[in-house]
Short mmCIF file of C-alpha atoms and ligand atoms in Angstrom, two decimals:
data_model
loop_
_atom_site.label_atom_id
_atom_site.label_comp_id
_atom_site.label_asym_id
_atom_site.label_seq_id
_atom_site.Cartn_x
_atom_site.Cartn_y
_atom_site.Cartn_z
CA MET A 1 44.28 -94.77 194.31
CA HIS A 2 48.04 -94.20 193.90
CA ASN A 3 49.40 -91.11 195.64
CA LEU A 4 52.24 -89.56 193.69
CA THR A 5 54.36 -86.73 195.05
CA LEU A 6 56.81 -84.92 192.81
CA PRO A 7 59.53 -85.55 191.78
CA ILE A 8 58.40 -88.99 190.57
CA SER A 9 60.83 -91.89 190.20
CA GLU A 10 60.98 -94.33 187.31
CA GLU A 11 60.19 -97.13 189.75
CA GLN A 12 56.92 -95.46 190.78
CA ILE A 13 55.95 -95.05 187.14
CA ARG A 14 56.65 -98.68 186.29
CA GLN A 15 54.15 -99.75 188.95
CA LEU A 16 51.27 -97.96 187.22
CA ARG A 17 48.91 -99.76 184.85
CA VAL A 18 46.15 -98.45 182.62
CA GLY A 19 42.90 -97.92 184.54
CA ASP A 20 44.69 -96.97 187.78
CA THR A 21 43.58 -93.76 189.44
CA VAL A 22 46.25 -91.42 190.79
CA SER A 23 46.31 -88.38 193.03
CA LEU A 24 49.12 -85.98 192.21
CA THR A 25 50.76 -83.50 194.58
CA GLY A 26 53.66 -81.15 193.86
CA THR A 27 54.95 -78.61 191.36
CA ILE A 28 54.03 -79.11 187.70
CA TYR A 29 54.03 -77.03 184.49
CA THR A 30 51.30 -76.30 181.99
CA ALA A 31 52.39 -76.42 178.35
CA ARG A 32 50.39 -76.55 175.17
CA ASP A 33 51.04 -75.91 171.49
CA ALA A 34 53.32 -72.85 171.59
CA ALA A 35 55.27 -74.15 174.60
CA HIS A 36 55.92 -77.55 173.02
CA LYS A 37 57.06 -76.01 169.77
CA TYR A 38 59.35 -73.67 171.73
CA MET A 39 60.95 -76.51 173.72
CA VAL A 40 61.66 -78.58 170.65
CA GLU A 41 62.97 -75.71 168.52
CA ASN A 42 65.20 -74.21 171.22
CA PHE A 43 66.41 -77.09 173.35
CA ILE A 44 66.21 -80.20 171.23
CA GLN A 45 67.10 -79.20 167.68
CA GLY A 46 70.63 -77.76 168.01
CA GLU A 47 72.39 -75.42 170.46
CA PRO A 48 70.17 -73.56 172.94
CA PRO A 49 70.32 -69.79 172.23
CA ALA A 50 72.13 -67.73 174.91
CA THR A 51 68.95 -65.75 175.60
CA GLU A 52 67.07 -68.89 176.61
CA ARG A 53 69.63 -70.29 179.11
CA GLU A 54 67.61 -69.35 182.18
CA MET A 55 64.47 -70.96 180.82
CA LEU A 56 66.46 -74.06 179.96
CA ALA A 57 67.79 -74.30 183.51
CA GLU A 58 64.26 -73.86 184.87
CA LEU A 59 62.86 -76.65 182.71
CA GLU A 60 65.79 -79.01 183.26
CA GLN A 61 65.37 -78.63 186.97
CA GLY A 62 61.58 -78.63 187.06
CA LEU A 63 60.75 -81.28 184.50
CA SER A 64 63.21 -83.94 185.61
CA GLY A 65 60.91 -86.41 187.34
CA GLY A 66 58.27 -83.82 186.57
CA VAL A 67 54.87 -83.42 184.99
CA ILE A 68 53.51 -81.48 181.99
CA TYR A 69 49.82 -80.52 181.96
CA HIS A 70 48.08 -79.78 178.65
CA CYS A 71 45.92 -76.90 179.80
CA GLY A 72 44.99 -73.35 178.80
CA PRO A 73 43.56 -71.97 182.04
CA ILE A 74 41.21 -69.09 182.81
CA VAL A 75 43.28 -67.04 185.28
CA ARG A 76 42.72 -64.06 187.55
CA LYS A 77 45.21 -61.57 189.03
CA ASP A 78 44.39 -60.31 192.52
CA GLU A 79 45.02 -56.79 193.92
CA SER A 80 48.47 -57.79 195.15
CA GLY A 81 49.41 -58.93 191.64
CA LYS A 82 49.27 -62.63 192.42
CA TRP A 83 47.81 -65.03 189.85
CA HIS A 84 45.05 -67.58 190.54
CA PHE A 85 43.58 -70.37 188.41
CA VAL A 86 39.80 -69.94 188.01
CA ALA A 87 39.01 -72.75 185.57
CA ALA A 88 41.62 -75.20 184.42
CA GLY A 89 40.38 -78.36 182.71
CA PRO A 90 42.56 -80.33 180.30
CA THR A 91 42.79 -79.55 176.60
CA THR A 92 43.01 -82.09 173.75
CA SER A 93 46.44 -83.71 173.87
CA ILE A 94 46.81 -85.17 170.40
CA ARG A 95 48.03 -81.81 169.03
CA GLU A 96 51.31 -82.31 170.94
CA GLU A 97 51.93 -85.77 169.48
CA PRO A 98 54.66 -84.52 167.07
CA TYR A 99 56.68 -83.10 169.99
CA GLU A 100 56.00 -85.22 173.07
CA TYR A 101 58.47 -88.08 172.49
CA GLN A 102 61.39 -85.67 172.28
CA VAL A 103 60.24 -83.59 175.25
CA ILE A 104 59.85 -86.66 177.48
CA GLU A 105 63.27 -87.94 176.40
CA ARG A 106 65.11 -84.62 176.68
CA PHE A 107 63.80 -83.51 180.08
CA GLY A 108 63.04 -86.80 181.82
CA VAL A 109 59.32 -86.02 182.13
CA ARG A 110 57.50 -88.75 184.08
CA ALA A 111 53.90 -87.88 183.32
CA VAL A 112 51.89 -85.96 180.78
CA ILE A 113 48.35 -84.92 181.73
CA GLY A 114 45.65 -84.08 179.19
CA LYS A 115 42.51 -85.42 177.60
CA GLY A 116 41.64 -87.67 174.69
CA GLY A 117 44.87 -89.68 174.82
CA MET A 118 47.91 -89.67 172.52
CA ALA A 119 49.26 -91.90 169.77
CA ASP A 120 51.99 -94.46 169.16
CA LYS A 121 55.08 -92.25 169.40
CA THR A 122 54.14 -90.98 172.84
CA LEU A 123 53.23 -94.52 173.94
CA GLN A 124 56.69 -95.53 172.76
CA ALA A 125 58.26 -92.73 174.83
CA CYS A 126 56.37 -93.97 177.89
CA GLY A 127 57.94 -97.39 177.46
CA ASP A 128 61.43 -96.21 176.47
CA HIS A 129 61.84 -93.56 179.13
CA GLY A 130 59.51 -94.59 181.96
CA ALA A 131 56.58 -92.21 181.68
CA VAL A 132 52.77 -92.35 181.73
CA TYR A 133 49.89 -90.45 180.17
CA LEU A 134 47.37 -89.30 182.74
CA HIS A 135 43.83 -88.46 181.65
CA ALA A 136 42.27 -85.61 183.60
CA ILE A 137 38.49 -85.29 183.61
CA GLY A 138 37.44 -83.18 180.64
CA GLY A 139 35.28 -80.26 181.71
CA ALA A 140 36.06 -80.54 185.43
CA ALA A 141 37.50 -77.05 185.27
CA SER A 142 36.36 -75.55 188.55
CA LEU A 143 37.37 -78.61 190.56
CA ILE A 144 40.82 -78.86 189.00
CA ALA A 145 41.38 -75.13 189.48
CA ARG A 146 40.72 -75.68 193.18
CA SER A 147 43.43 -78.34 193.34
CA VAL A 148 45.88 -75.71 192.03
CA VAL A 149 46.84 -74.36 195.45
CA GLU A 150 49.51 -71.91 194.26
CA VAL A 151 50.67 -70.26 191.07
CA ILE A 152 54.46 -70.15 191.45
CA GLY A 153 55.55 -68.69 188.16
CA LEU A 154 54.61 -67.57 184.68
CA PHE A 155 57.10 -68.02 181.84
CA LYS A 156 56.85 -66.93 178.22
CA GLU A 157 53.87 -64.65 178.84
CA GLU A 158 54.37 -63.40 175.27
CA PHE A 159 52.79 -66.66 173.98
CA GLY A 160 49.47 -65.42 175.45
CA LEU A 161 48.08 -66.45 178.85
CA PRO A 162 46.54 -69.79 177.80
CA GLU A 163 49.69 -70.77 175.87
CA ALA A 164 52.35 -69.69 178.39
CA PHE A 165 54.16 -72.02 180.81
CA TRP A 166 52.49 -71.82 184.22
CA LYS A 167 54.45 -73.28 187.13
CA ILE A 168 51.83 -74.38 189.64
CA ARG A 169 51.61 -76.34 192.86
CA VAL A 170 48.80 -78.88 192.86
CA GLU A 171 47.35 -80.89 195.70
CA ASP A 172 45.34 -84.05 195.15
CA PHE A 173 44.99 -83.57 191.40
CA GLN A 174 43.06 -86.71 190.39
CA CYS A 175 43.66 -88.44 187.07
CA VAL A 176 43.39 -91.85 185.43
CA VAL A 177 46.33 -93.67 183.83
CA THR A 178 45.28 -94.30 180.25
CA MET A 179 48.74 -95.01 178.73
CA ASP A 180 51.31 -96.84 180.82
CA SER A 181 55.03 -97.65 180.51
CA HIS A 182 54.34 -101.26 179.52
CA GLY A 183 52.76 -100.54 176.15
CA GLY A 184 49.23 -100.46 177.57
CA SER A 185 46.75 -97.94 176.18
CA LEU A 186 43.24 -97.77 177.54
CA HIS A 187 42.27 -95.80 174.43
CA LYS A 188 43.26 -98.71 172.18
CA GLU A 189 41.60 -101.25 174.47
CA VAL A 190 38.31 -99.38 174.60
CA GLU A 191 38.33 -98.75 170.88
CA ALA A 192 38.86 -102.45 170.13
CA LEU A 193 36.20 -103.50 172.64
CA SER A 194 33.64 -101.00 171.38
CA GLU A 195 34.31 -102.05 167.80
CA ARG A 196 33.53 -105.67 168.68
CA ASN A 197 30.38 -104.55 170.49
CA LEU A 198 29.35 -102.46 167.49
CA GLN A 199 29.73 -105.41 165.12
CA GLU A 200 27.67 -107.52 167.51
CA ILE A 201 24.88 -104.91 167.74
CA LEU A 202 24.71 -104.43 163.98
CA LYS A 203 24.69 -108.16 163.16
CA MET B 1 3.25 -49.73 164.07
CA ASN B 2 6.22 -49.26 166.39
CA PRO B 3 7.80 -52.28 168.04
CA VAL B 4 7.10 -52.86 171.76
CA LYS B 5 9.96 -51.41 173.80
CA ILE B 6 11.61 -53.73 176.32
CA ASP B 7 15.00 -53.98 178.01
CA LEU B 8 16.19 -57.56 178.43
CA ARG B 9 19.86 -56.82 179.07
CA GLU B 10 20.20 -57.67 182.77
CA SER B 11 17.88 -60.67 182.41
CA LEU B 12 19.97 -62.01 179.53
CA LEU B 13 23.16 -61.56 181.54
CA GLU B 14 21.57 -63.60 184.32
CA LEU B 15 20.59 -66.22 181.74
CA VAL B 16 24.22 -66.55 180.59
CA ARG B 17 25.47 -66.70 184.20
CA ARG B 18 23.02 -69.50 185.00
CA ALA B 19 23.92 -71.46 181.88
CA SER B 20 27.66 -71.22 182.49
CA THR B 21 27.66 -72.06 186.20
CA GLN B 22 24.62 -74.32 186.81
CA LEU B 23 24.12 -77.63 185.06
CA PRO B 24 20.40 -78.32 184.37
CA ASP B 25 18.76 -80.68 186.90
CA ASP B 26 17.83 -83.33 184.34
CA VAL B 27 21.46 -83.63 183.22
CA THR B 28 22.80 -83.75 186.79
CA ARG B 29 20.23 -86.42 187.67
CA SER B 30 21.20 -88.46 184.64
CA LEU B 31 24.90 -88.28 185.61
CA HIS B 32 23.99 -89.54 189.10
CA GLU B 33 22.05 -92.42 187.53
CA GLY B 34 25.03 -93.21 185.33
CA LEU B 35 27.23 -93.47 188.40
CA LEU B 36 24.93 -96.18 189.80
CA HIS B 37 25.63 -98.29 186.72
CA GLU B 38 29.41 -98.13 187.00
CA ARG B 39 31.48 -100.53 189.08
CA VAL B 40 32.82 -99.02 192.30
CA GLY B 41 36.53 -98.27 191.97
CA ASP B 42 36.53 -98.25 188.16
CA ALA B 43 37.95 -95.31 186.24
CA ALA B 44 34.44 -94.69 184.86
CA ALA B 45 33.01 -94.29 188.36
CA SER B 46 35.80 -91.98 189.42
CA ALA B 47 35.30 -89.85 186.28
CA LEU B 48 31.59 -89.40 187.00
CA LYS B 49 32.24 -88.63 190.65
CA ILE B 50 34.71 -85.91 189.69
CA VAL B 51 32.27 -84.52 187.13
CA LEU B 52 29.51 -84.32 189.76
CA GLU B 53 31.83 -82.76 192.33
CA ASN B 54 32.81 -80.18 189.74
CA VAL B 55 29.17 -79.42 188.94
CA ALA B 56 28.40 -78.81 192.62
CA LEU B 57 31.50 -76.69 193.11
CA ALA B 58 30.86 -74.49 190.06
CA ALA B 59 27.33 -73.71 191.27
CA GLU B 60 28.53 -72.99 194.79
CA GLN B 61 31.44 -70.77 193.71
CA ASN B 62 29.58 -69.18 190.80
CA THR B 63 32.39 -70.17 188.39
CA PRO B 64 32.13 -71.72 184.90
CA ILE B 65 31.45 -75.47 184.88
CA CYS B 66 33.99 -75.82 182.05
CA GLN B 67 36.60 -73.32 180.85
CA ASP B 68 35.44 -73.84 177.27
CA THR B 69 32.15 -71.97 177.32
CA GLY B 70 31.65 -72.84 173.67
CA THR B 71 29.25 -71.32 171.16
CA PRO B 72 26.41 -69.42 172.83
CA ILE B 73 23.33 -70.49 170.84
CA PHE B 74 20.20 -68.41 171.52
CA VAL B 75 16.77 -69.50 170.28
CA ILE B 76 14.32 -66.65 170.65
CA HIS B 77 10.55 -67.14 170.44
CA HIS B 78 8.53 -63.93 170.41
CA PRO B 79 5.02 -62.79 169.55
CA PHE B 80 4.24 -60.33 166.77
CA GLY B 81 5.28 -56.75 167.48
CA TYR B 82 8.84 -57.01 168.78
CA SER B 83 12.01 -55.83 167.08
CA GLN B 84 14.48 -58.67 166.45
CA ARG B 85 17.25 -56.13 166.02
CA ALA B 86 16.58 -54.65 169.45
CA ILE B 87 16.58 -58.11 171.07
CA ALA B 88 19.81 -59.00 169.23
CA ALA B 89 21.46 -55.84 170.60
CA ASP B 90 20.46 -56.80 174.15
CA VAL B 91 21.88 -60.29 173.63
CA GLU B 92 25.18 -58.83 172.40
CA TRP B 93 25.41 -56.57 175.44
CA ALA B 94 24.79 -59.56 177.73
CA VAL B 95 27.42 -61.68 176.00
CA ILE B 96 30.05 -58.92 176.18
CA THR B 97 29.28 -58.25 179.84
CA ALA B 98 29.28 -61.97 180.72
CA THR B 99 32.72 -62.25 179.10
CA GLU B 100 33.97 -59.34 181.24
CA HIS B 101 32.67 -61.17 184.34
CA SER B 102 34.49 -64.40 183.29
CA TYR B 103 31.23 -66.33 182.85
CA LEU B 104 32.29 -66.76 179.23
CA ARG B 105 35.79 -67.27 177.84
CA PRO B 106 36.66 -65.09 174.82
CA ASN B 107 35.93 -67.63 172.10
CA ALA B 108 35.42 -65.72 168.84
CA VAL B 109 38.43 -66.10 166.54
CA ASP B 110 38.59 -64.44 163.12
CA SER B 111 39.06 -67.36 160.73
CA VAL B 112 41.17 -65.32 158.30
CA THR B 113 43.45 -63.31 160.60
CA GLY B 114 43.43 -65.66 163.59
CA LYS B 115 42.66 -62.75 165.90
CA ASN B 116 40.38 -63.29 168.90
CA SER B 117 37.79 -60.51 169.17
CA GLY B 118 38.09 -60.76 172.96
CA ASN B 119 34.37 -60.28 173.67
CA ASN B 120 32.65 -63.25 171.99
CA ILE B 121 31.22 -61.06 169.24
CA GLY B 122 32.02 -61.95 165.65
CA SER B 123 30.52 -62.99 162.36
CA GLY B 124 27.91 -65.61 163.30
CA LEU B 125 28.62 -65.19 167.03
CA PRO B 126 26.67 -65.32 169.20
CA SER B 127 24.45 -67.69 167.24
CA LEU B 128 20.91 -66.25 167.07
CA HIS B 129 17.71 -67.95 165.89
CA PHE B 130 14.40 -66.08 165.89
CA HIS B 131 10.90 -67.56 165.69
CA GLU B 132 7.66 -65.59 165.79
CA TRP B 133 4.97 -67.54 167.59
CA GLU B 134 1.32 -67.32 168.67
CA GLN B 135 1.99 -67.17 172.41
CA GLU B 136 2.02 -63.88 174.33
CA GLU B 137 5.33 -64.29 176.13
CA ILE B 138 8.90 -64.15 174.87
CA ARG B 139 10.95 -67.25 175.57
CA ILE B 140 14.71 -67.32 175.10
CA ASP B 141 16.56 -70.63 175.26
CA LEU B 142 20.34 -70.68 175.53
CA LEU B 143 22.79 -73.51 175.00
CA LEU B 144 26.53 -73.16 175.57
CA LYS B 145 27.83 -75.72 173.11
CA GLY B 146 31.44 -76.83 173.77
CA GLY B 147 34.00 -76.95 170.98
CA GLY B 148 35.67 -80.27 171.80
CA SER B 149 32.36 -82.07 171.47
CA GLU B 150 31.40 -80.12 168.34
CA ASN B 151 34.51 -81.52 166.65
CA VAL B 152 33.25 -85.11 166.93
CA GLY B 153 29.86 -84.46 165.29
CA GLY B 154 29.29 -85.19 161.62
CA GLN B 155 27.03 -85.66 158.66
CA TYR B 156 26.28 -88.72 156.52
CA ALA B 157 24.71 -88.88 153.06
CA LEU B 158 22.70 -92.08 152.69
CA PRO B 159 22.94 -94.63 151.27
CA SER B 160 26.34 -95.58 152.64
CA ALA B 161 27.67 -98.84 151.25
CA PRO B 162 30.52 -99.32 153.76
CA LEU B 163 28.06 -98.98 156.65
CA SER B 164 25.29 -100.95 154.90
CA ALA B 165 23.05 -97.99 155.65
CA GLY B 166 20.04 -97.50 153.38
CA ARG B 167 17.59 -94.62 153.17
CA ASP B 168 15.39 -95.56 156.10
CA LEU B 169 15.38 -95.49 159.90
CA GLU B 170 17.50 -98.65 159.98
CA GLY B 171 20.10 -96.74 157.95
CA VAL B 172 19.85 -93.84 160.39
CA ARG B 173 20.43 -96.23 163.28
CA ARG B 174 23.58 -97.61 161.66
CA VAL B 175 25.21 -94.24 160.99
CA VAL B 176 24.37 -92.85 164.44
CA LEU B 177 26.04 -95.84 166.09
CA ASP B 178 29.02 -95.39 163.77
CA ALA B 179 29.31 -91.74 164.85
CA VAL B 180 29.13 -92.64 168.55
CA PHE B 181 31.79 -95.30 168.03
CA LYS B 182 34.08 -92.89 166.16
CA ALA B 183 33.69 -90.19 168.82
CA GLN B 184 34.94 -92.60 171.54
CA GLY B 185 35.58 -90.41 174.62
CA LYS B 186 36.93 -87.43 172.69
CA GLY B 187 33.83 -85.27 173.06
CA CYS B 188 33.96 -85.43 176.88
CA GLY B 189 31.37 -88.17 177.21
CA PRO B 190 28.95 -89.26 178.47
CA GLY B 191 27.32 -87.38 175.62
CA ILE B 192 23.90 -86.36 174.42
CA ILE B 193 23.29 -87.05 170.73
CA GLY B 194 21.13 -84.82 168.55
CA VAL B 195 20.17 -86.39 165.23
CA GLY B 196 18.75 -84.52 162.23
CA ILE B 197 17.24 -86.55 159.41
CA GLY B 198 16.52 -84.99 156.01
CA GLY B 199 16.72 -81.36 154.87
CA ASP B 200 19.59 -79.95 152.86
CA ARG B 201 23.01 -80.07 154.53
CA PRO B 202 22.76 -76.95 156.76
CA HIS B 203 19.12 -77.57 157.70
CA SER B 204 19.88 -81.16 158.59
CA ALA B 205 22.71 -79.97 160.86
CA TRP B 206 20.40 -77.43 162.49
CA VAL B 207 17.66 -79.99 163.16
CA ALA B 208 20.30 -82.12 164.92
CA LYS B 209 21.47 -79.12 166.98
CA GLU B 210 17.91 -78.13 167.92
CA GLN B 211 17.34 -81.52 169.54
CA LEU B 212 19.98 -80.66 172.14
CA PHE B 213 17.59 -78.13 173.68
CA ARG B 214 15.13 -80.89 174.60
CA LEU B 215 14.95 -82.17 178.17
CA LEU B 216 16.46 -85.62 178.58
CA GLY B 217 13.15 -87.02 179.83
CA ASP B 218 10.87 -85.70 177.07
CA VAL B 219 9.29 -88.18 174.69
CA ASN B 220 9.25 -87.61 170.94
CA GLU B 221 5.78 -86.88 169.57
CA ASP B 222 6.47 -89.15 166.63
CA SER B 223 6.15 -92.68 167.98
CA GLU B 224 8.58 -94.17 165.45
CA LEU B 225 11.25 -91.62 166.35
CA ALA B 226 10.52 -92.08 170.05
CA GLU B 227 11.22 -95.77 169.64
CA LEU B 228 14.41 -95.08 167.68
CA GLU B 229 15.63 -92.72 170.42
CA GLN B 230 15.15 -95.41 173.08
CA GLN B 231 16.83 -98.05 170.96
CA LEU B 232 19.84 -95.87 170.12
CA LEU B 233 20.30 -94.86 173.74
CA ALA B 234 20.34 -98.50 174.84
CA GLU B 235 22.58 -99.62 171.97
CA GLY B 236 24.95 -96.68 172.37
CA ASN B 237 25.43 -97.63 175.98
CA ARG B 238 26.14 -101.24 175.02
CA LEU B 239 29.22 -100.08 173.09
CA GLY B 240 31.14 -99.93 176.39
CA ILE B 241 32.98 -96.65 175.66
CA GLY B 242 32.02 -95.14 179.01
CA PRO B 243 32.65 -91.72 180.56
CA MET B 244 35.70 -89.99 179.01
CA GLY B 245 36.21 -93.15 176.94
CA PHE B 246 37.53 -94.99 180.00
CA GLY B 247 35.27 -97.97 179.31
CA GLY B 248 31.99 -98.47 181.16
CA ALA B 249 28.22 -98.47 180.96
CA THR B 250 27.54 -94.75 180.63
CA THR B 251 28.45 -93.72 177.08
CA LEU B 252 25.32 -91.64 176.40
CA LEU B 253 22.87 -89.72 178.55
CA GLY B 254 20.34 -89.24 175.79
CA VAL B 255 19.54 -89.50 172.08
CA LYS B 256 17.08 -87.05 170.50
CA VAL B 257 15.99 -87.34 166.88
CA GLY B 258 14.27 -84.81 164.65
CA ALA B 259 13.24 -85.07 161.01
CA ALA B 260 12.68 -82.60 158.19
CA HIS B 261 11.42 -83.10 154.65
CA ARG B 262 14.09 -83.80 152.06
CA LEU B 263 14.51 -83.80 148.32
CA PRO B 264 13.96 -87.13 146.58
CA ALA B 265 17.64 -86.97 145.61
CA SER B 266 19.10 -86.53 149.13
CA TYR B 267 18.98 -88.27 152.49
CA PHE B 268 21.19 -86.56 155.04
CA VAL B 269 21.69 -87.65 158.62
CA SER B 270 23.45 -85.15 160.89
CA ILE B 271 24.85 -85.90 164.31
CA ALA B 272 25.46 -83.22 166.93
CA TYR B 273 27.42 -84.44 169.95
CA LEU B 274 26.95 -82.56 173.20
CA CYS B 275 29.40 -83.18 176.05
CA TRP B 276 28.20 -83.91 179.59
CA ALA B 277 28.59 -80.15 180.23
CA ALA B 278 25.19 -79.62 178.58
CA ARG B 279 24.75 -76.03 179.67
CA ARG B 280 21.24 -74.95 178.76
CA ALA B 281 19.03 -72.38 180.44
CA SER B 282 15.93 -70.45 179.45
CA LEU B 283 14.04 -67.32 180.36
CA THR B 284 10.45 -66.29 179.89
CA PHE B 285 9.35 -62.66 179.68
CA ASN B 286 5.65 -62.16 180.27
CA ASN B 287 3.94 -58.84 181.08
CA GLY B 288 7.22 -57.34 182.22
CA GLU B 289 7.98 -60.30 184.47
CA VAL B 290 10.99 -62.54 183.95
CA THR B 291 11.27 -66.14 185.09
CA PHE B 292 14.16 -68.54 184.60
CA ALA B 293 14.18 -72.28 184.05
S1 SF4 C 1 33.86 -80.88 175.20
FE1 SF4 C 1 32.53 -79.91 176.73
S2 SF4 C 1 33.30 -80.58 178.73
FE2 SF4 C 1 34.87 -81.05 177.21
S3 SF4 C 1 36.27 -79.30 177.29
FE3 SF4 C 1 34.79 -78.90 175.66
S4 SF4 C 1 33.08 -77.76 176.61
FE4 SF4 C 1 34.32 -78.66 178.25
#
């Protein structure tokens, strides 16, 4: 088990190989479809609009050496107005494939967490910019919510609660490296292996 | 004659709560067995450990096992003399109330406008299936069927030349293995496979879905299908896809096959993939007394 504490350095990332298990501690951000589209449209294609400067500063600071989690949580607000994560498993990552290369490059993201894996462009970004794809355990929603020890901030609430950016502090968030910074993809390996096995079984 | 008057609302709410927060014993046991077959320290073993920890925690905290509480599918068996409309109204009340209590996530999206109804009620939701039977009691079975795993299911029309699958059980075997291979880990495996042979397209799909209500340990009454189930379970696990698609020995927890009559012209095989979060529960109402299983 590799223990990673944020911010993560490129050197730490380069040591990880597919199949490694990691335990993550520190401040990370959730982002899914609306958030990825927003980042690319506002901060990557052309001049950032004046209204979005604060958000830009937040992301530049928070995502450098940082982590994005593909997740649309079930949340709860307590009597004092503080938010809590109730259930927070990963969502399918492949929907962010069109955006992820640019987001990793622009903000210096070191790890993307989700489920189901991503495709060639993101794998390329992992190699080019020193990042990894971490697979969380699909369906482990109650357990992952418990590793979210604090909800620090909520940005872009207007996207809807599952789609907004949640800034959260996690402790011992366990994942598996399934795409590393050396071109390795466990998804490709397992697919190739299972295809050989299938041919063998059907012979 | 007037229908018998009953109020199942609170019992149905309890049924939904149990389904969402407590994984059935046979599934939990099967996940534990899977863990014994994985190598210590492998990603597959760590995935199953986390899954089992999550299952225990959800039950203890009374929180949903998974945030995607899926399609609530109710199969309702009742004797003669009850109003299906009255039972359906009680089910709707239970689903709305369970959503308010966060046992269910609002999951009903209008396909035309994109608007979420917010209470899990919509056209075709919850999914209700009524059967009148000879027995005296009412039995209601519920399955919360996750969306991610639903996306990796499918339907084949045999024969299929590319898969060398003819119109027989050998052809069925070939397409089921193809479907398991294509799903990889994307349906949150280890999975349970429901197979429906025959029927027209929708009936074939329903026969596949119905199999997911069966206990993992039950044995098919048809000896040929029982044999096919065993064979497919063993062969599916030899693919090496493993939990979450991390590679490993536990790709499937079960395979259940049902068959319906078909037209001479058609031979459909449907595959329903159920994720490890196989949230089923059932209630029996007999002489005013309710029991859960
Ligand atoms: S496929 Fe099942 S376990 Fe995975 S996210 Fe969906 S409901 Fe949860």
